[in-house]
Structures are given as structure tokens and as C-alpha cells.
Tab-separated table of C-alpha atoms and ligand atoms in Angstrom:
chain	number	residue	atom	x	y	z
A	29	UNK	CA	0.000	0.000	0.000
A	30	UNK	CA	1.438	3.369	-0.986
A	31	UNK	CA	1.220	6.244	1.531
A	32	UNK	CA	-0.821	9.373	0.906
A	33	UNK	CA	1.481	12.398	1.022
A	34	UNK	CA	0.704	16.128	1.120
A	35	UNK	CA	3.750	18.371	0.855
A	36	UNK	CA	3.554	22.164	1.010
A	37	UNK	CA	6.114	24.194	-0.913
A	38	UNK	CA	6.198	27.688	0.534
A	39	UNK	CA	8.603	28.909	-2.167
A	40	UNK	CA	10.182	32.351	-1.450
A	41	UNK	CA	7.443	33.579	0.878
A	42	UNK	CA	7.342	34.692	4.498
A	43	UNK	CA	9.989	35.847	6.939
A	44	UNK	CA	11.712	33.567	9.451
A	45	UNK	CA	9.874	35.252	12.337
A	46	UNK	CA	6.529	34.411	10.688
A	47	UNK	CA	7.403	30.884	9.652
A	48	UNK	CA	7.215	29.133	13.028
A	49	UNK	CA	3.756	30.455	13.970
A	50	UNK	CA	2.422	29.718	10.477
A	51	UNK	CA	3.799	26.166	10.527
A	52	UNK	CA	2.314	25.572	13.980
A	53	UNK	CA	-1.093	26.855	12.869
A	54	UNK	CA	-1.071	24.689	9.735
A	55	UNK	CA	0.028	21.607	11.693
A	56	UNK	CA	-2.767	22.115	14.224
A	57	UNK	CA	-5.288	22.357	11.384
A	58	UNK	CA	-4.308	19.036	9.787
A	59	UNK	CA	-4.408	16.437	12.596
A	60	UNK	CA	-4.444	13.399	10.287
A	61	UNK	CA	-1.587	10.996	11.085
A	62	UNK	CA	-2.670	8.619	8.280
A	63	UNK	CA	-1.468	11.271	5.830
A	64	UNK	CA	2.243	11.945	5.474
A	65	UNK	CA	2.442	15.726	5.902
A	66	UNK	CA	5.469	17.803	4.962
A	67	UNK	CA	6.122	21.566	4.982
A	68	UNK	CA	8.967	22.978	2.907
A	69	UNK	CA	9.858	26.540	3.964
A	70	UNK	CA	12.775	28.623	2.642
A	71	UNK	CA	16.227	27.601	3.932
A	72	UNK	CA	16.394	30.490	6.399
A	73	UNK	CA	13.152	29.375	8.047
A	74	UNK	CA	13.987	25.675	8.362
A	75	UNK	CA	15.173	25.922	11.970
A	76	UNK	CA	12.109	27.874	13.088
A	77	UNK	CA	9.738	25.498	11.304
A	78	UNK	CA	11.580	22.447	12.610
A	79	UNK	CA	11.153	23.761	16.164
A	80	UNK	CA	7.508	24.686	15.614
A	81	UNK	CA	6.639	21.251	14.209
A	82	UNK	CA	8.285	19.224	16.991
A	83	UNK	CA	5.821	16.664	18.290
A	84	UNK	CA	3.194	17.355	15.603
A	85	UNK	CA	4.027	14.486	13.259
A	86	UNK	CA	4.486	16.962	10.413
A	87	UNK	CA	7.863	16.664	8.700
A	88	UNK	CA	10.133	19.413	7.414
A	89	UNK	CA	11.466	19.553	3.867
A	90	UNK	CA	13.927	21.780	2.061
A	91	UNK	CA	13.058	23.271	-1.322
A	92	UNK	CA	16.426	22.489	-2.908
A	93	UNK	CA	19.943	21.245	-2.211
A	94	UNK	CA	23.299	21.850	-3.881
A	95	UNK	CA	24.503	19.201	-6.303
A	96	UNK	CA	27.976	19.107	-4.703
A	97	UNK	CA	28.764	17.981	-1.184
A	98	UNK	CA	30.907	20.946	-0.106
A	99	UNK	CA	33.301	23.539	-1.456
A	100	UNK	CA	33.562	26.948	-3.092
A	101	UNK	CA	29.904	27.370	-4.040
A	102	UNK	CA	28.881	30.777	-2.730
A	103	UNK	CA	25.323	30.781	-1.508
A	104	UNK	CA	25.029	27.026	-1.782
A	105	UNK	CA	23.447	24.802	0.866
A	106	UNK	CA	24.658	21.220	1.059
A	107	UNK	CA	22.701	18.118	1.948
A	108	UNK	CA	24.820	17.610	5.055
A	109	UNK	CA	23.847	21.112	6.218
A	110	UNK	CA	20.170	20.248	5.795
A	111	UNK	CA	20.286	16.952	7.663
A	112	UNK	CA	19.078	17.729	11.179
A	113	UNK	CA	16.885	20.578	9.949
A	114	UNK	CA	14.917	18.676	7.315
A	115	UNK	CA	14.124	15.079	6.461
A	116	UNK	CA	12.702	15.719	2.975
A	117	UNK	CA	13.986	17.706	0.009
A	118	UNK	CA	12.363	18.917	-3.213
A	119	UNK	CA	14.638	18.561	-6.246
A	120	UNK	CA	14.172	19.570	-9.863
A	121	UNK	CA	11.298	22.006	-9.330
A	122	UNK	CA	10.340	23.574	-12.662
A	123	UNK	CA	10.977	27.068	-11.290
A	124	UNK	CA	14.606	26.082	-10.688
A	125	UNK	CA	14.862	24.364	-14.074
A	126	UNK	CA	13.578	27.641	-15.577
A	127	UNK	CA	15.396	30.222	-13.418
A	128	UNK	CA	18.631	28.417	-12.587
A	129	UNK	CA	18.915	26.361	-15.779
A	130	UNK	CA	18.965	23.094	-13.854
A	131	UNK	CA	19.487	20.071	-16.098
A	132	UNK	CA	18.340	16.514	-15.540
A	133	UNK	CA	21.932	15.455	-14.941
A	134	UNK	CA	22.474	18.136	-12.285
A	135	UNK	CA	19.207	17.101	-10.660
A	136	UNK	CA	20.476	13.529	-10.644
A	137	UNK	CA	23.497	14.685	-8.625
A	138	UNK	CA	21.144	16.399	-6.182
A	139	UNK	CA	19.366	13.069	-5.752
A	140	UNK	CA	22.715	11.496	-4.970
A	141	UNK	CA	23.430	14.131	-2.322
A	142	UNK	CA	19.987	13.465	-0.800
A	143	UNK	CA	20.748	9.769	-0.614
A	144	UNK	CA	24.100	10.366	1.092
A	145	UNK	CA	22.506	12.649	3.693
A	146	UNK	CA	19.371	10.567	4.285
A	147	UNK	CA	17.003	13.209	2.889
A	148	UNK	CA	13.875	11.837	1.222
A	149	UNK	CA	13.664	13.388	-2.258
A	150	UNK	CA	10.593	14.686	-4.051
A	151	UNK	CA	11.666	14.761	-7.695
A	152	UNK	CA	9.583	17.203	-9.740
A	153	UNK	CA	8.895	16.536	-13.404
A	154	UNK	CA	6.434	18.063	-15.843
A	155	UNK	CA	5.913	19.228	-19.380
A	156	UNK	CA	5.420	22.688	-20.876
A	157	UNK	CA	2.066	23.518	-22.468
A	158	UNK	CA	3.543	23.362	-25.977
A	159	UNK	CA	4.869	19.878	-25.253
A	160	UNK	CA	1.432	18.690	-24.107
A	161	UNK	CA	-0.245	20.239	-27.140
A	162	UNK	CA	2.289	18.501	-29.388
A	163	UNK	CA	1.472	15.135	-27.792
A	164	UNK	CA	4.902	15.047	-26.154
A	165	UNK	CA	3.908	15.246	-22.486
A	166	UNK	CA	4.714	11.653	-21.561
A	167	UNK	CA	7.926	11.560	-23.587
A	168	UNK	CA	9.092	14.787	-21.927
A	169	UNK	CA	8.398	13.555	-18.420
A	170	UNK	CA	9.926	10.156	-19.106
A	171	UNK	CA	13.089	11.819	-20.447
A	172	UNK	CA	13.318	14.045	-17.340
A	173	UNK	CA	12.969	11.029	-15.078
A	174	UNK	CA	15.465	8.930	-16.970
A	175	UNK	CA	17.980	11.780	-17.207
A	176	UNK	CA	18.001	12.357	-13.462
A	177	UNK	CA	17.583	8.788	-12.276
A	178	UNK	CA	20.311	7.336	-14.489
A	179	UNK	CA	22.840	9.316	-12.447
A	180	UNK	CA	21.562	7.736	-9.250
A	181	UNK	CA	21.058	4.197	-10.451
A	182	UNK	CA	24.569	4.148	-11.945
A	183	UNK	CA	25.918	5.047	-8.514
A	184	UNK	CA	24.069	2.477	-6.415
A	185	UNK	CA	20.642	1.504	-7.597
A	186	UNK	CA	17.172	2.970	-7.753
A	187	UNK	CA	16.471	5.275	-4.777
A	188	UNK	CA	13.973	3.258	-2.764
A	189	UNK	CA	12.651	6.290	-0.851
A	190	UNK	CA	11.995	8.357	-3.997
A	191	UNK	CA	8.762	10.323	-4.386
A	192	UNK	CA	7.925	11.799	-7.806
A	193	UNK	CA	5.776	14.922	-8.185
A	194	UNK	CA	4.156	15.299	-11.586
A	195	UNK	CA	3.745	19.040	-12.033
A	196	UNK	CA	2.719	20.211	-15.503
A	197	UNK	CA	4.523	23.539	-15.861
A	198	UNK	CA	1.447	25.225	-17.311
A	199	UNK	CA	-0.501	24.411	-14.123
A	200	UNK	CA	1.962	25.832	-11.593
A	201	UNK	CA	0.795	29.077	-10.047
A	202	UNK	CA	-1.675	29.662	-12.871
A	203	UNK	CA	-4.910	28.554	-11.261
A	204	UNK	CA	-5.253	26.033	-14.063
A	205	UNK	CA	-5.063	22.336	-13.130
A	206	UNK	CA	-4.620	19.192	-15.157
A	207	UNK	CA	-7.539	16.785	-15.271
A	208	UNK	CA	-7.425	13.946	-12.820
A	209	UNK	CA	-7.498	11.368	-15.607
A	210	UNK	CA	-4.527	12.987	-17.375
A	211	UNK	CA	-2.530	13.129	-14.148
A	212	UNK	CA	-3.391	9.500	-13.523
A	213	UNK	CA	-2.217	8.476	-16.985
A	214	UNK	CA	1.024	10.348	-16.369
A	215	UNK	CA	1.495	8.583	-13.026
A	216	UNK	CA	1.206	5.263	-14.874
A	217	UNK	CA	3.797	6.404	-17.413
A	218	UNK	CA	6.103	7.507	-14.603
A	219	UNK	CA	5.922	4.061	-12.991
A	220	UNK	CA	6.620	2.352	-16.329
A	221	UNK	CA	9.764	4.462	-16.701
A	222	UNK	CA	10.763	3.870	-13.102
A	223	UNK	CA	10.394	0.122	-13.624
A	224	UNK	CA	12.630	0.288	-16.686
A	225	UNK	CA	15.200	2.106	-14.553
A	226	UNK	CA	15.158	-0.603	-11.895
A	227	UNK	CA	12.446	0.473	-9.476
A	228	UNK	CA	11.421	-2.475	-7.300
A	229	UNK	CA	8.063	-4.206	-7.812
A	230	UNK	CA	7.775	-2.770	-11.341
A	231	UNK	CA	7.454	0.740	-9.933
A	232	UNK	CA	4.223	-0.149	-8.143
A	233	UNK	CA	5.601	1.065	-4.805
A	234	UNK	CA	6.698	4.471	-6.136
A	235	UNK	CA	4.571	7.311	-4.724
A	236	UNK	CA	3.525	9.808	-7.408
A	237	UNK	CA	2.055	13.162	-6.380
A	238	UNK	CA	0.247	15.725	-8.502
A	239	UNK	CA	1.199	19.388	-8.303
A	240	UNK	CA	-0.138	22.472	-10.037
A	241	UNK	CA	-2.619	24.936	-8.516
A	242	UNK	CA	-3.993	22.350	-6.073
A	243	UNK	CA	-6.504	23.846	-3.621
A	244	UNK	CA	-8.971	22.408	-1.148
A	245	UNK	CA	-11.561	22.662	-3.941
A	246	UNK	CA	-9.529	20.790	-6.565
A	247	UNK	CA	-7.639	18.267	-4.413
A	248	UNK	CA	-10.436	15.698	-4.537
A	249	UNK	CA	-10.153	15.270	-8.293
A	250	UNK	CA	-6.573	14.030	-7.892
A	251	UNK	CA	-6.954	12.192	-4.605
A	252	UNK	CA	-9.792	10.150	-6.112
A	253	UNK	CA	-7.359	8.667	-8.638
A	254	UNK	CA	-5.844	5.398	-7.384
A	255	UNK	CA	-2.610	6.124	-9.269
A	256	UNK	CA	-2.107	9.483	-7.513
A	257	UNK	CA	-0.709	9.387	-3.989
A	258	UNK	CA	-1.137	12.972	-2.883
A	259	UNK	CA	-0.142	16.483	-3.823
A	260	UNK	CA	2.709	18.941	-3.863
A	261	UNK	CA	0.966	22.201	-3.001
A	262	UNK	CA	2.435	25.643	-3.688
A	263	UNK	CA	0.407	28.807	-3.134
A	264	UNK	CA	-2.342	27.123	-1.117
A	265	UNK	CA	0.189	25.675	1.328
A	266	UNK	CA	0.623	29.121	2.877
A	267	UNK	CA	-3.032	29.188	3.917
A	268	UNK	CA	-4.158	27.382	7.057
A	269	UNK	CA	-7.713	26.721	5.861
A	270	UNK	CA	-6.560	25.478	2.463
A	271	UNK	CA	-4.095	23.013	3.965
A	272	UNK	CA	-6.725	21.886	6.445
A	273	UNK	CA	-9.121	21.122	3.586
A	274	UNK	CA	-6.530	19.431	1.366
A	275	UNK	CA	-5.229	17.175	4.141
A	276	UNK	CA	-8.754	16.342	5.335
A	277	UNK	CA	-9.544	15.151	1.790
A	278	UNK	CA	-6.265	13.227	1.667
A	279	UNK	CA	-7.210	11.510	4.935
A	280	UNK	CA	-10.325	10.130	3.226
A	281	UNK	CA	-8.135	8.521	0.567
A	282	UNK	CA	-5.667	7.260	3.178
A	283	UNK	CA	-8.486	5.694	5.189
A	284	UNK	CA	-9.961	4.040	2.097
A	285	UNK	CA	-6.568	2.568	1.244
A	286	UNK	CA	-6.155	1.255	4.776
A	287	UNK	CA	-9.570	-0.386	4.634
A	288	UNK	CA	-8.872	-1.889	1.213
A	289	UNK	CA	-5.533	-3.247	2.443
A	290	UNK	CA	-7.235	-4.672	5.554
A	291	UNK	CA	-9.920	-6.364	3.453
A	292	UNK	CA	-7.382	-7.880	1.035
B	1	PEP	C1	4.580	24.046	-6.699
B	1	PEP	O1	5.232	25.001	-6.343
B	1	PEP	O2	5.110	22.933	-6.694
B	1	PEP	C2	3.189	24.257	-7.090
B	1	PEP	C3	2.504	23.231	-7.511
B	1	PEP	O3	2.679	25.535	-6.990
B	1	PEP	P1	1.127	25.967	-7.070
B	1	PEP	O4	0.350	24.989	-6.222
B	1	PEP	O5	1.109	27.349	-6.535
B	1	PEP	O6	0.719	25.868	-8.495
């Protein structure tokens, strides 16, 4: 049975002094231990959020990590620096691919650094609108996955704690979401690629999240899809009521999975 995961990506929002109280308020509003809950604040707020979330069952994630382990990389933050402050890490977000020119190979090295430091990675993949309209969405996503994961598998096998977030670029921050059925089809394609790259159990154990303008109103469309295991939430993750609604809906899916597993 795959877990149901809701991860909030705060992006470059909020000040460190605001982050702890916000994290505490969000955690209190989503008391659903059957759902794996993660908040990913900016680096400078990790310590405050880590302290605020102690004892809540909500995990802390970083939004990025440097591809190298240490050295002359001004402004960089290594995986070893994050360990102790975070247990999860987003890698390959489309905003970093766009703004920092991150390549699949570089993202693969970030996955390696996560593995060394014991950070659980959320690998983001997703196509541009033009690629979807050209019928290239699955090929694009499969190439992104293969490009990053080849680096990791060559250095020690498929990462068994990997989580993939399918985030169509045209849906991020736009208010426009994919359809549940399309996201589900992409999750299937992601698992096929993962299996070809050595994922255990033919990729059937790989959690795949949907991301792109998810709100409490739209979350149900994705969480109703058996192939989708949760959401990576951007803008709405800064709002207590939105996170409360999204996680409450995720808890329904988690409970249904538990019951189905118990009946099997
Ligand atoms: C994201 O940042 O991963 C994201 C999906 O953002 P939003 O929910 O704001 O579209």
C-alpha cells in the first residue's frame, strides 16, 4: 500500500519570524496521522519550522539542495547542512529548471546528495504547455525522469525512498489544473519508466504526487485517482484553511486505502 502524502512548498514567501507560527497553525489544522504531511519553507526558516513542528508528526522539507557535497559554491546549501533541519527535500522544481537552468543530470546529482545525507527526495517533473499540445507530455516527463535517475542508479541503484511529483509547468501558479485522468495516466507512465530504470516491484511502490494549482476545492479530483498518492501544493500551502481542507480530503483517501488493504 502506498502512503498518501501532502507536501507544502512555501517557495520564497514569508519571513523567518513568521514561519514558526504559520507552521504551527497549519500543523494544528491538519491532525491526520494517516497522511504523510510535509512543509517545505525557505532555507532560512527551516530551523524555526523544525522547532515549531516538533511533536506534531508533520515533517520538514527543504526546497532544494546543492549538487555538490561541499566547497567553493557561494550561496550554496549542502545536503549535510540540511540533515538535522529537514528530512525531505524537493529537487528539480520547474521554477529552478527555468530560473537556474537546472538540467536533468544536475538534478540527478542532487538526488545522490539526498541519498548520502538521508534526505527523502521529491523529484519534480512536468511538461510545458507546448509539449502537451504537441502530444509530447509523456515523452518529456519520461526523459526528465530517466535523465536524473540514471545518475543515481549508476551510482548504487534505484532510490527506494523516492517520491515523484508530476507538475505540468502550465498548471503551476496559474490557477489552471490538469484533469485527474490525465494526471493518472502520467502517473502510470512515470511508474513504467521507473520500472525500466530498476524500481522495485515494477514501480508499483513508487509514490507519485500531482502538483499544479492544487486547492482544497480541486484536491479531490486528484486524490480520487488510485494512481495518484497525494499532492505537492504551492500557493495554497501558505493558507491554514486550504491546507486543512486538502489534508482532510487526503485523509479520506488514506483511510480508504487502509480499509482496502485490511480487506485484502
Ligand atoms: C509548486 O510550487 O510545486 C506548485 C505546484 O505551486 P502551485 O500549487 O502554486 O501551483
